[in-house]
mmCIF file of N, CA, C and O in Angstrom:
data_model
loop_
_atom_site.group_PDB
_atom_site.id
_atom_site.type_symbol
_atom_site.label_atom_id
_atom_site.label_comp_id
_atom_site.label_asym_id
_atom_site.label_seq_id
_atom_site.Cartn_x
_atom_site.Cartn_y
_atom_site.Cartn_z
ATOM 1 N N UNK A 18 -26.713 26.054 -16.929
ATOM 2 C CA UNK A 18 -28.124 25.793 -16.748
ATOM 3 C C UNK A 18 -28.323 25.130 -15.389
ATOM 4 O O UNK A 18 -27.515 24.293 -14.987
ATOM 5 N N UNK A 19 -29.258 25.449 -14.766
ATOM 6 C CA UNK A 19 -29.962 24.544 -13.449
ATOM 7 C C UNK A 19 -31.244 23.946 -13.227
ATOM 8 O O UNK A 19 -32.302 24.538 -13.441
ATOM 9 N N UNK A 20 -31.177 23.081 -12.912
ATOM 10 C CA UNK A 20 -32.684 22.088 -12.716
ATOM 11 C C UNK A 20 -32.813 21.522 -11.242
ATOM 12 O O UNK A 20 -31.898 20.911 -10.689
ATOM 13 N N UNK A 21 -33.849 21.745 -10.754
ATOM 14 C CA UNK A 21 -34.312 21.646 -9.684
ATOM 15 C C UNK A 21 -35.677 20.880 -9.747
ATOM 16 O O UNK A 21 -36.718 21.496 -9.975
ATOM 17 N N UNK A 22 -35.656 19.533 -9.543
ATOM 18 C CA UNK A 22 -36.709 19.010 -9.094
ATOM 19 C C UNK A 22 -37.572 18.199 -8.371
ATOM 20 O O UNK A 22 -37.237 18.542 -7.237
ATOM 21 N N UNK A 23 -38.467 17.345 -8.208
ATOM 22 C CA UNK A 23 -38.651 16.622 -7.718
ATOM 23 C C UNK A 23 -39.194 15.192 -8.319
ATOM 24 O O UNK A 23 -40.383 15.391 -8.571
ATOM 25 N N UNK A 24 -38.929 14.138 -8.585
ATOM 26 C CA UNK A 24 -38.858 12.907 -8.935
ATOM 27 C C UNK A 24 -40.171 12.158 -8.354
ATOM 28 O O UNK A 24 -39.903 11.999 -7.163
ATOM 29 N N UNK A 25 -41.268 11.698 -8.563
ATOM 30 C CA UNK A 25 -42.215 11.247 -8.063
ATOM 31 C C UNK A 25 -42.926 9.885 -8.541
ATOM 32 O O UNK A 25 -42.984 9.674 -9.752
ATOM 33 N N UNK A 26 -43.364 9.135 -7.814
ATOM 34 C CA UNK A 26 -43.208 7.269 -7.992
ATOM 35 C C UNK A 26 -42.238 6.438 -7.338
ATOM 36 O O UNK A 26 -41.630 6.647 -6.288
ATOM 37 N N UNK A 27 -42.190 5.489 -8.105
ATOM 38 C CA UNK A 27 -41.353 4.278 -7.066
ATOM 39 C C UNK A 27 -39.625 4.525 -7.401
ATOM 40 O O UNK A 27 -38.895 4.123 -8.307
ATOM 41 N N UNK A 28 -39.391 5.418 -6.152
ATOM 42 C CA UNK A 28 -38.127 6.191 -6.401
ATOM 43 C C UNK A 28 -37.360 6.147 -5.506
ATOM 44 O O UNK A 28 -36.216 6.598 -5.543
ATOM 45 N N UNK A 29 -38.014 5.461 -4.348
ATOM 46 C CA UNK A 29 -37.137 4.819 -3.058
ATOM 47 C C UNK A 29 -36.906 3.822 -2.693
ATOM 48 O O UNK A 29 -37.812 3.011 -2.885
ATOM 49 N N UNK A 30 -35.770 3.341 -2.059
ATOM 50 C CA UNK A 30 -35.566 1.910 -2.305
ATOM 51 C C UNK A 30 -35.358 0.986 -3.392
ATOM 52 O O UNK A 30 -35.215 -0.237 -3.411
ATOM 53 N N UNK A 31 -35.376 1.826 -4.249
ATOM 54 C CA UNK A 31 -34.556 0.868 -5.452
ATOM 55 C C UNK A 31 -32.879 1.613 -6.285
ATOM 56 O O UNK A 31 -32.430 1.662 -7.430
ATOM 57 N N UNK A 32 -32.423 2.081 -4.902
ATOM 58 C CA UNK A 32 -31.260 2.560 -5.851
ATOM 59 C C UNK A 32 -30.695 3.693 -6.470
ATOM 60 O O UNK A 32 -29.526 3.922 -6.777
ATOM 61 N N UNK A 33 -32.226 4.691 -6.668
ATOM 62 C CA UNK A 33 -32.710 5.859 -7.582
ATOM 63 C C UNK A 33 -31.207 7.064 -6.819
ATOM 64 O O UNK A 33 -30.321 7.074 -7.673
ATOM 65 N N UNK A 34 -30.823 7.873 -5.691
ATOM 66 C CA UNK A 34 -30.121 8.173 -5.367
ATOM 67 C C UNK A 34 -28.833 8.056 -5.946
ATOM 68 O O UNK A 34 -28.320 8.898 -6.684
ATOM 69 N N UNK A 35 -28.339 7.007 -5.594
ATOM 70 C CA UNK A 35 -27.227 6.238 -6.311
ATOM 71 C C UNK A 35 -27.119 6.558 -7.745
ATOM 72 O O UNK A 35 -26.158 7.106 -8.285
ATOM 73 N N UNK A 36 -28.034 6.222 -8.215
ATOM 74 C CA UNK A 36 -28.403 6.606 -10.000
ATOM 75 C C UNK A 36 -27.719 7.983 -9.971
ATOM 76 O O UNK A 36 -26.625 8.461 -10.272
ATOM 77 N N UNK A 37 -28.904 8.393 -9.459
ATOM 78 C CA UNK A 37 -28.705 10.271 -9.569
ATOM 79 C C UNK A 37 -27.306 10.567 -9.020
ATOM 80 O O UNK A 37 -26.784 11.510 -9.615
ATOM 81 N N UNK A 38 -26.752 10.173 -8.312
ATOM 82 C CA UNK A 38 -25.299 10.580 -8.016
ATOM 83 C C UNK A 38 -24.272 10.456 -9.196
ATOM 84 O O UNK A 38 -23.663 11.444 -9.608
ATOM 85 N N UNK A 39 -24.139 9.455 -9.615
ATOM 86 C CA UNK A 39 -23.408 8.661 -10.705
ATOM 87 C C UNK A 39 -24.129 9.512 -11.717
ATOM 88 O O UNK A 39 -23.205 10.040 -12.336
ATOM 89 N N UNK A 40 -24.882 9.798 -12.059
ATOM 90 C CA UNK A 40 -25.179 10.181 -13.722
ATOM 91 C C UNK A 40 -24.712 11.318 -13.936
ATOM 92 O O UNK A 40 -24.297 11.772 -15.002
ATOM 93 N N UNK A 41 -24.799 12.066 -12.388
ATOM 94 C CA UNK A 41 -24.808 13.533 -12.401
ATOM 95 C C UNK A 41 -22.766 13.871 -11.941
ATOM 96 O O UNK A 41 -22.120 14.841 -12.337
ATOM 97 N N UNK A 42 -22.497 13.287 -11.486
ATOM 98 C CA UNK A 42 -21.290 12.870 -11.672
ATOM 99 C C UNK A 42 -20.193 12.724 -12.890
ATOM 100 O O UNK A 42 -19.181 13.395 -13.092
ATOM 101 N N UNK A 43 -20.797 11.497 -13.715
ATOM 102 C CA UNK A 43 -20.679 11.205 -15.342
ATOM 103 C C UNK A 43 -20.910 12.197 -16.154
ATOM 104 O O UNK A 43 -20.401 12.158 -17.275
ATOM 105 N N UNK A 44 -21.587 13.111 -15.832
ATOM 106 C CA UNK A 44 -22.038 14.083 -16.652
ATOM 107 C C UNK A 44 -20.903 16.061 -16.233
ATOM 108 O O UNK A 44 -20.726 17.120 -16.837
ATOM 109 N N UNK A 45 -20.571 15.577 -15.163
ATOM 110 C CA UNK A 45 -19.346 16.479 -14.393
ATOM 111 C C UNK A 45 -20.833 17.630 -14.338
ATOM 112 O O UNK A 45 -21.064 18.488 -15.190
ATOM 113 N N UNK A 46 -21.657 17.354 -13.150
ATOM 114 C CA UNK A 46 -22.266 18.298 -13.203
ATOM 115 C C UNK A 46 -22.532 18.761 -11.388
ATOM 116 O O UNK A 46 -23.087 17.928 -10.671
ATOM 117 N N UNK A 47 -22.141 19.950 -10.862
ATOM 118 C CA UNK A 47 -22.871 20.070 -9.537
ATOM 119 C C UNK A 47 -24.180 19.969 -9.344
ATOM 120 O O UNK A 47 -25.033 19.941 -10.231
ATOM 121 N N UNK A 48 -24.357 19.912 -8.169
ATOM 122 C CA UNK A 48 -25.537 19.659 -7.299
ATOM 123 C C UNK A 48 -25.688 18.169 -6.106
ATOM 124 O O UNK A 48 -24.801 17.708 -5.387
ATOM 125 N N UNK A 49 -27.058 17.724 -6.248
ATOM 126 C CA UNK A 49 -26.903 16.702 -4.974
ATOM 127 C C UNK A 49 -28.360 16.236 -5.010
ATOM 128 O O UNK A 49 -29.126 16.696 -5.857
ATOM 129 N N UNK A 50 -28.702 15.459 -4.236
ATOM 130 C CA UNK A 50 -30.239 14.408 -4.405
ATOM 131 C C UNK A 50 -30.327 13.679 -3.221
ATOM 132 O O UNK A 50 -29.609 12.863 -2.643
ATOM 133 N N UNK A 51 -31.494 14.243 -3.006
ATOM 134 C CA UNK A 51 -32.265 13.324 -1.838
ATOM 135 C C UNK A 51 -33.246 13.082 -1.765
ATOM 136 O O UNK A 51 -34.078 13.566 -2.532
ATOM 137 N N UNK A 52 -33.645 11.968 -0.514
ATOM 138 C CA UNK A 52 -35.173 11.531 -0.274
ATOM 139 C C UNK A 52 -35.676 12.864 0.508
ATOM 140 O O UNK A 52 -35.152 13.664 1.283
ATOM 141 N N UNK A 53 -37.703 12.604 -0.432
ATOM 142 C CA UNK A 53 -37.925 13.607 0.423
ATOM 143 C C UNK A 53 -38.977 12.523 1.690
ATOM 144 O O UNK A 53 -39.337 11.360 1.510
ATOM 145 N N UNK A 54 -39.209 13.284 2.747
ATOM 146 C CA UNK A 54 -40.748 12.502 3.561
ATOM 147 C C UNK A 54 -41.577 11.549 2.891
ATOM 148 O O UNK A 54 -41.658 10.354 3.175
ATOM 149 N N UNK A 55 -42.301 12.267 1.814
ATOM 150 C CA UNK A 55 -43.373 11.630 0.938
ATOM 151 C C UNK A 55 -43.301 11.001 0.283
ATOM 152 O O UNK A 55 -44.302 10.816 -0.410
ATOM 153 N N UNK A 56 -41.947 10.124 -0.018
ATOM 154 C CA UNK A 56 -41.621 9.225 -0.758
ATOM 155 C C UNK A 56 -40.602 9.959 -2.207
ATOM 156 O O UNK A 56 -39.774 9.161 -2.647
ATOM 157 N N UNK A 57 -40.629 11.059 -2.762
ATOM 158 C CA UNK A 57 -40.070 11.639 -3.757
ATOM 159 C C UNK A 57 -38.920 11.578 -3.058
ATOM 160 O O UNK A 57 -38.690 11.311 -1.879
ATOM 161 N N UNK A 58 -37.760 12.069 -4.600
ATOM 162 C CA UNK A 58 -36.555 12.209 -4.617
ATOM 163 C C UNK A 58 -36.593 13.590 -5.424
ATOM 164 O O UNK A 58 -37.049 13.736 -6.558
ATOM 165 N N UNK A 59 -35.960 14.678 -4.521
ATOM 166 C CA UNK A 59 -35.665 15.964 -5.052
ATOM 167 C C UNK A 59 -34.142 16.293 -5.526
ATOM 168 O O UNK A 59 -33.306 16.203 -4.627
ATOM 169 N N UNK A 60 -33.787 16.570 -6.495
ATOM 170 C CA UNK A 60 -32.256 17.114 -7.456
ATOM 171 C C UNK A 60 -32.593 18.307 -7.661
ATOM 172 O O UNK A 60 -33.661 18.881 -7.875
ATOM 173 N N UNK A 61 -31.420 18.636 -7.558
ATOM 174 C CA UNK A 61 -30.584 20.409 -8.086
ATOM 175 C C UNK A 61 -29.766 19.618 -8.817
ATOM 176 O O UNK A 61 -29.479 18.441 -8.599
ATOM 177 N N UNK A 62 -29.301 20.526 -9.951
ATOM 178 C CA UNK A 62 -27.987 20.309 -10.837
ATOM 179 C C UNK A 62 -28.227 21.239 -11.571
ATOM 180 O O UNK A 62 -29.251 21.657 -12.111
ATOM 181 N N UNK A 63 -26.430 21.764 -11.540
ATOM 182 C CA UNK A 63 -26.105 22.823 -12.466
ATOM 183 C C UNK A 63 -25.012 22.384 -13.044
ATOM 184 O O UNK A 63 -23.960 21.957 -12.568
ATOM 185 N N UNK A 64 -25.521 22.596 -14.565
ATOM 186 C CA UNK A 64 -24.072 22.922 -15.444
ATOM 187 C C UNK A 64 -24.147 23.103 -16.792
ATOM 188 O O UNK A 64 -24.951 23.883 -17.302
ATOM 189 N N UNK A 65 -23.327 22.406 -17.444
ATOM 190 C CA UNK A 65 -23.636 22.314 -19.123
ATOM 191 C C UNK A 65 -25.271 22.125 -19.670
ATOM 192 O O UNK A 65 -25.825 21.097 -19.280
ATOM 193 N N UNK A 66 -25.964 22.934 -20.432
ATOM 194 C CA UNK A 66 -27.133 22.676 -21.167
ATOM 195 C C UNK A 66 -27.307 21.580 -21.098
ATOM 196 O O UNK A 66 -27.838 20.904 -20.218
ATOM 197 N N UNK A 67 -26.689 21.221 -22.414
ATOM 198 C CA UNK A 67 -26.387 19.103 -22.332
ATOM 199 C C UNK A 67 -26.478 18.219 -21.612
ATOM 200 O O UNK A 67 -27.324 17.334 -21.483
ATOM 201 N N UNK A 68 -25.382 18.503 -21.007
ATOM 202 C CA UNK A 68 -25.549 17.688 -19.652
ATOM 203 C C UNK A 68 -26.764 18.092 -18.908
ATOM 204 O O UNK A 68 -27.560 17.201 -18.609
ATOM 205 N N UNK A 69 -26.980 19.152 -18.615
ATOM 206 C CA UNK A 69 -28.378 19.172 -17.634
ATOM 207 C C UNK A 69 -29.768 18.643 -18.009
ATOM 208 O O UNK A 69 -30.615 18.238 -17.214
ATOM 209 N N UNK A 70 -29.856 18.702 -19.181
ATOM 210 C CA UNK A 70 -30.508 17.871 -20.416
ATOM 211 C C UNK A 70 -30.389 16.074 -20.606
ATOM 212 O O UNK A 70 -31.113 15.324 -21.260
ATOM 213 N N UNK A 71 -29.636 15.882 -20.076
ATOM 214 C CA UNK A 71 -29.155 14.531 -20.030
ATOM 215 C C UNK A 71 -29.259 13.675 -18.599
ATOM 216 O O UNK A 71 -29.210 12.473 -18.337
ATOM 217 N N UNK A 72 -29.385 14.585 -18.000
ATOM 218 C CA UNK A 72 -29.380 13.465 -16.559
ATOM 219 C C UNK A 72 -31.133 14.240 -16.298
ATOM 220 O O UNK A 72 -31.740 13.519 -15.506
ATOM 221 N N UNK A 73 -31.970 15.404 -16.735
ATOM 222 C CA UNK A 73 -33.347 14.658 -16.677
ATOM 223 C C UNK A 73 -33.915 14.193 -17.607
ATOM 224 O O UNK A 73 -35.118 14.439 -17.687
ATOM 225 N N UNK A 74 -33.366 13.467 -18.512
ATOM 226 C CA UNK A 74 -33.931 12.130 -19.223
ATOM 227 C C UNK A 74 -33.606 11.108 -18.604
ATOM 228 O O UNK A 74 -34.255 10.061 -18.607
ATOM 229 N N UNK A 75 -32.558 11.308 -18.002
ATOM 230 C CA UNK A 75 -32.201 9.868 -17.054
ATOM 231 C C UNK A 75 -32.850 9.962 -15.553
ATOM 232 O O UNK A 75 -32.806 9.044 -14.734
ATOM 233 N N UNK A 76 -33.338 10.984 -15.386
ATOM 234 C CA UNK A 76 -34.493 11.178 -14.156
ATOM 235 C C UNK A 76 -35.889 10.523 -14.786
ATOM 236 O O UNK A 76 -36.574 9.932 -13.951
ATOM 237 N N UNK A 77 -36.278 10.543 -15.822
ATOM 238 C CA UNK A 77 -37.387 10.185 -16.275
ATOM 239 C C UNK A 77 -37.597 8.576 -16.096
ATOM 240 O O UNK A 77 -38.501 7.882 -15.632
ATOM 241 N N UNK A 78 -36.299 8.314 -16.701
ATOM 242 C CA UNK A 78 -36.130 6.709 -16.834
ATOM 243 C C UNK A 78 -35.741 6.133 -15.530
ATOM 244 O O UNK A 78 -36.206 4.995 -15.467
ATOM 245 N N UNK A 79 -35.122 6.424 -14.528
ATOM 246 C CA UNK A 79 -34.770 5.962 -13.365
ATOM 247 C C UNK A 79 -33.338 4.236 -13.223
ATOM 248 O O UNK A 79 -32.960 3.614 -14.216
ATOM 249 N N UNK A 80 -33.033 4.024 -12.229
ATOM 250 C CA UNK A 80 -32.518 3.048 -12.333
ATOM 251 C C UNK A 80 -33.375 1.471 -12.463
ATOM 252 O O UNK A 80 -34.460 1.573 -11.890
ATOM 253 N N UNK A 81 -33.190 0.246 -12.986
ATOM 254 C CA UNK A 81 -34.161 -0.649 -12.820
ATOM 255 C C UNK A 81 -34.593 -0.773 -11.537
ATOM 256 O O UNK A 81 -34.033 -0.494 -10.477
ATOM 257 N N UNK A 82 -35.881 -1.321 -11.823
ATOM 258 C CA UNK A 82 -36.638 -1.509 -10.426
ATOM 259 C C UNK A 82 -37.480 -0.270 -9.813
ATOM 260 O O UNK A 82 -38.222 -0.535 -8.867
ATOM 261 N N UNK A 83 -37.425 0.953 -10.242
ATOM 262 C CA UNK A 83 -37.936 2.303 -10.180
ATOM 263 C C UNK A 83 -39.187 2.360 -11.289
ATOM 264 O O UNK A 83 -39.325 1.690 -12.312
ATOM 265 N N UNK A 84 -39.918 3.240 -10.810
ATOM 266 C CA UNK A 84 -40.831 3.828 -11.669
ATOM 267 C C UNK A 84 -41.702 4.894 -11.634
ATOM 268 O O UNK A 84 -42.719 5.130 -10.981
ATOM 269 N N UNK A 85 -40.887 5.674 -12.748
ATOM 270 C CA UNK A 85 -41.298 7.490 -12.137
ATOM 271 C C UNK A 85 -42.880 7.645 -13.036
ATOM 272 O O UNK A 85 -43.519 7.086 -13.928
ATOM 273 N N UNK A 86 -42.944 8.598 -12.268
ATOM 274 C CA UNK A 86 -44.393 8.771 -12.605
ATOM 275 C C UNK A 86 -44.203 10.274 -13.278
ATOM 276 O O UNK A 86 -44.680 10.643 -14.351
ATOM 277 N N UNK A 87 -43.260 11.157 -12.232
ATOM 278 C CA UNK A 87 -43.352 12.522 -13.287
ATOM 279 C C UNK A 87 -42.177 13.159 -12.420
ATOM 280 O O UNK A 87 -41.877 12.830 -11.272
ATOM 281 N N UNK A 88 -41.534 14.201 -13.253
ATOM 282 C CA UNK A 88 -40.518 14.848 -12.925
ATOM 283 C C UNK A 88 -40.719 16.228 -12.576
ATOM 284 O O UNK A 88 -40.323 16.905 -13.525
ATOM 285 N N UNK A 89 -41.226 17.072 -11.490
ATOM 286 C CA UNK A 89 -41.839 17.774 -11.551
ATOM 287 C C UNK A 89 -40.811 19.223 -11.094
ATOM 288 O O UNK A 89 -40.025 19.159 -10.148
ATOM 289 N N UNK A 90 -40.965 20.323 -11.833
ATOM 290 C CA UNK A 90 -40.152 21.529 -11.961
ATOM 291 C C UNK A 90 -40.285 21.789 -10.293
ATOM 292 O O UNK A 90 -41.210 21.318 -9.632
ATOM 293 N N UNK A 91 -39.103 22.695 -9.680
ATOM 294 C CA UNK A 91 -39.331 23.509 -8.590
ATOM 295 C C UNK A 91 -38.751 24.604 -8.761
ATOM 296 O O UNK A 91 -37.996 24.678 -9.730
ATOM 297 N N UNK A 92 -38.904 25.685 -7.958
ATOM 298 C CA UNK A 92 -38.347 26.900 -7.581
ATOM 299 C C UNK A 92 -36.187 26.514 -7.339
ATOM 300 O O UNK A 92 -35.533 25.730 -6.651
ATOM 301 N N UNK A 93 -35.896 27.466 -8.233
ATOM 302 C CA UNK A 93 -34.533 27.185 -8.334
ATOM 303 C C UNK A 93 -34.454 28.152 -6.740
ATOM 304 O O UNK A 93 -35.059 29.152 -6.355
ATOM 305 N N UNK A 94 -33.081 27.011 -5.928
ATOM 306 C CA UNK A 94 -32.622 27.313 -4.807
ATOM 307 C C UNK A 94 -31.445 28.627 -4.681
ATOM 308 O O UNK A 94 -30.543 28.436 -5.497
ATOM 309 N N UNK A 95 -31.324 29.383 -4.195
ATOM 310 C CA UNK A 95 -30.456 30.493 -4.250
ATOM 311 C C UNK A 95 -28.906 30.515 -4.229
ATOM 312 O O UNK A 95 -28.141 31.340 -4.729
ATOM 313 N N UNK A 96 -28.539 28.943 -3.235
ATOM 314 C CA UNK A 96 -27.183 28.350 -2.767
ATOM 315 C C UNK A 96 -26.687 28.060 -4.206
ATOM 316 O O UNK A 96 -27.355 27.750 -5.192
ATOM 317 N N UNK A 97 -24.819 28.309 -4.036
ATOM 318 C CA UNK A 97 -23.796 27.590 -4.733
ATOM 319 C C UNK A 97 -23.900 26.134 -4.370
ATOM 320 O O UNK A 97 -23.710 25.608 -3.274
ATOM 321 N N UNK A 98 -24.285 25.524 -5.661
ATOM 322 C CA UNK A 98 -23.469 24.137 -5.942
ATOM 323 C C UNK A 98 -23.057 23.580 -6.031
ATOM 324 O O UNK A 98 -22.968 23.410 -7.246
ATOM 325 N N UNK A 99 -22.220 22.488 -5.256
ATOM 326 C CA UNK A 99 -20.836 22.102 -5.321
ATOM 327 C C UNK A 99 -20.513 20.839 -6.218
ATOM 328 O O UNK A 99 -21.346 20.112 -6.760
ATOM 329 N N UNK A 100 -19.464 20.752 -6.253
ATOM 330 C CA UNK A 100 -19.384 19.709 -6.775
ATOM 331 C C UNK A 100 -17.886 18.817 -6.015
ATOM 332 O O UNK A 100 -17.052 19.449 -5.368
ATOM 333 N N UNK A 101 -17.782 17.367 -6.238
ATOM 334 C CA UNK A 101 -18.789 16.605 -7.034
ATOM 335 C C UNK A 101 -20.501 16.447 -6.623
ATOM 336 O O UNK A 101 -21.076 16.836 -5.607
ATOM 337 N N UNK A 102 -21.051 15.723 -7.829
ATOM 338 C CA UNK A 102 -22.444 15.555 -7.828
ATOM 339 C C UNK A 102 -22.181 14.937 -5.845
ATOM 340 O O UNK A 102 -21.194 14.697 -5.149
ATOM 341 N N UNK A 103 -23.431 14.917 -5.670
ATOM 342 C CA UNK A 103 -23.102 14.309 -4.301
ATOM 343 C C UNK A 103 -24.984 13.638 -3.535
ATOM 344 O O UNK A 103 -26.108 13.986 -3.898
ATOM 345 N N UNK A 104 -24.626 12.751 -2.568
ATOM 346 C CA UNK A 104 -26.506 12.354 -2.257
ATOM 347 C C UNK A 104 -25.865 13.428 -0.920
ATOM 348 O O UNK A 104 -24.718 13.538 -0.486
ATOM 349 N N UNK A 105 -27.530 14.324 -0.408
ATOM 350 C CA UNK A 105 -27.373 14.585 0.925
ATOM 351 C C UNK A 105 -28.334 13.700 1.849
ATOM 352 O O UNK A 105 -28.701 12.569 1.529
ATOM 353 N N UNK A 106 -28.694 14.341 3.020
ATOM 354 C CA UNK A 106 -29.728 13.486 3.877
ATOM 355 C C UNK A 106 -30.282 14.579 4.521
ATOM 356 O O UNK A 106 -31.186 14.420 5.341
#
């Protein structure tokens, strides 16, 4: 399975990256996460149902000090995924 999205609210500067690396990691899943311009944080991740299922509930919830407002679907990207989970820039 793959999920592609974008993360929107107080999602910068508190860590949220980091989160998303580690969960998606923990979860042995490819892909990668970054800041966008506008303040969002956009993820790809591919892998297990479950797992892909599991780290966006943990997109919902964010790390402390965060506060998402909505997790919003995008257009799945065409590129292989690597792994490990990884932040880009």
């Amino acid at each position: 399975m793959r999920l592609h999205v974008v993360v929107r609210g107080r999602v910068q500067r508190v860590g949220f990256r980091w989160f998303v690396q580690e969960e998606g990691r923990s979860l042995d899943l490819a892909g990668w996460v970054r800041n966008t311009a506008d303040g969002s944080v956009e993820v790809e991740a591919e892998g297990e149902e479950a797992s892909v299922q599991k780290l966006r509930d943990a997109l919902q919830r964010g790390p402390d000090g965060a506060h998402v407002e909505s997790v919003d679907d995008m257009p799945l990207g065409g590129d292989q995924l690597e792994r490990p989970f990884r932040i880009v820039r």
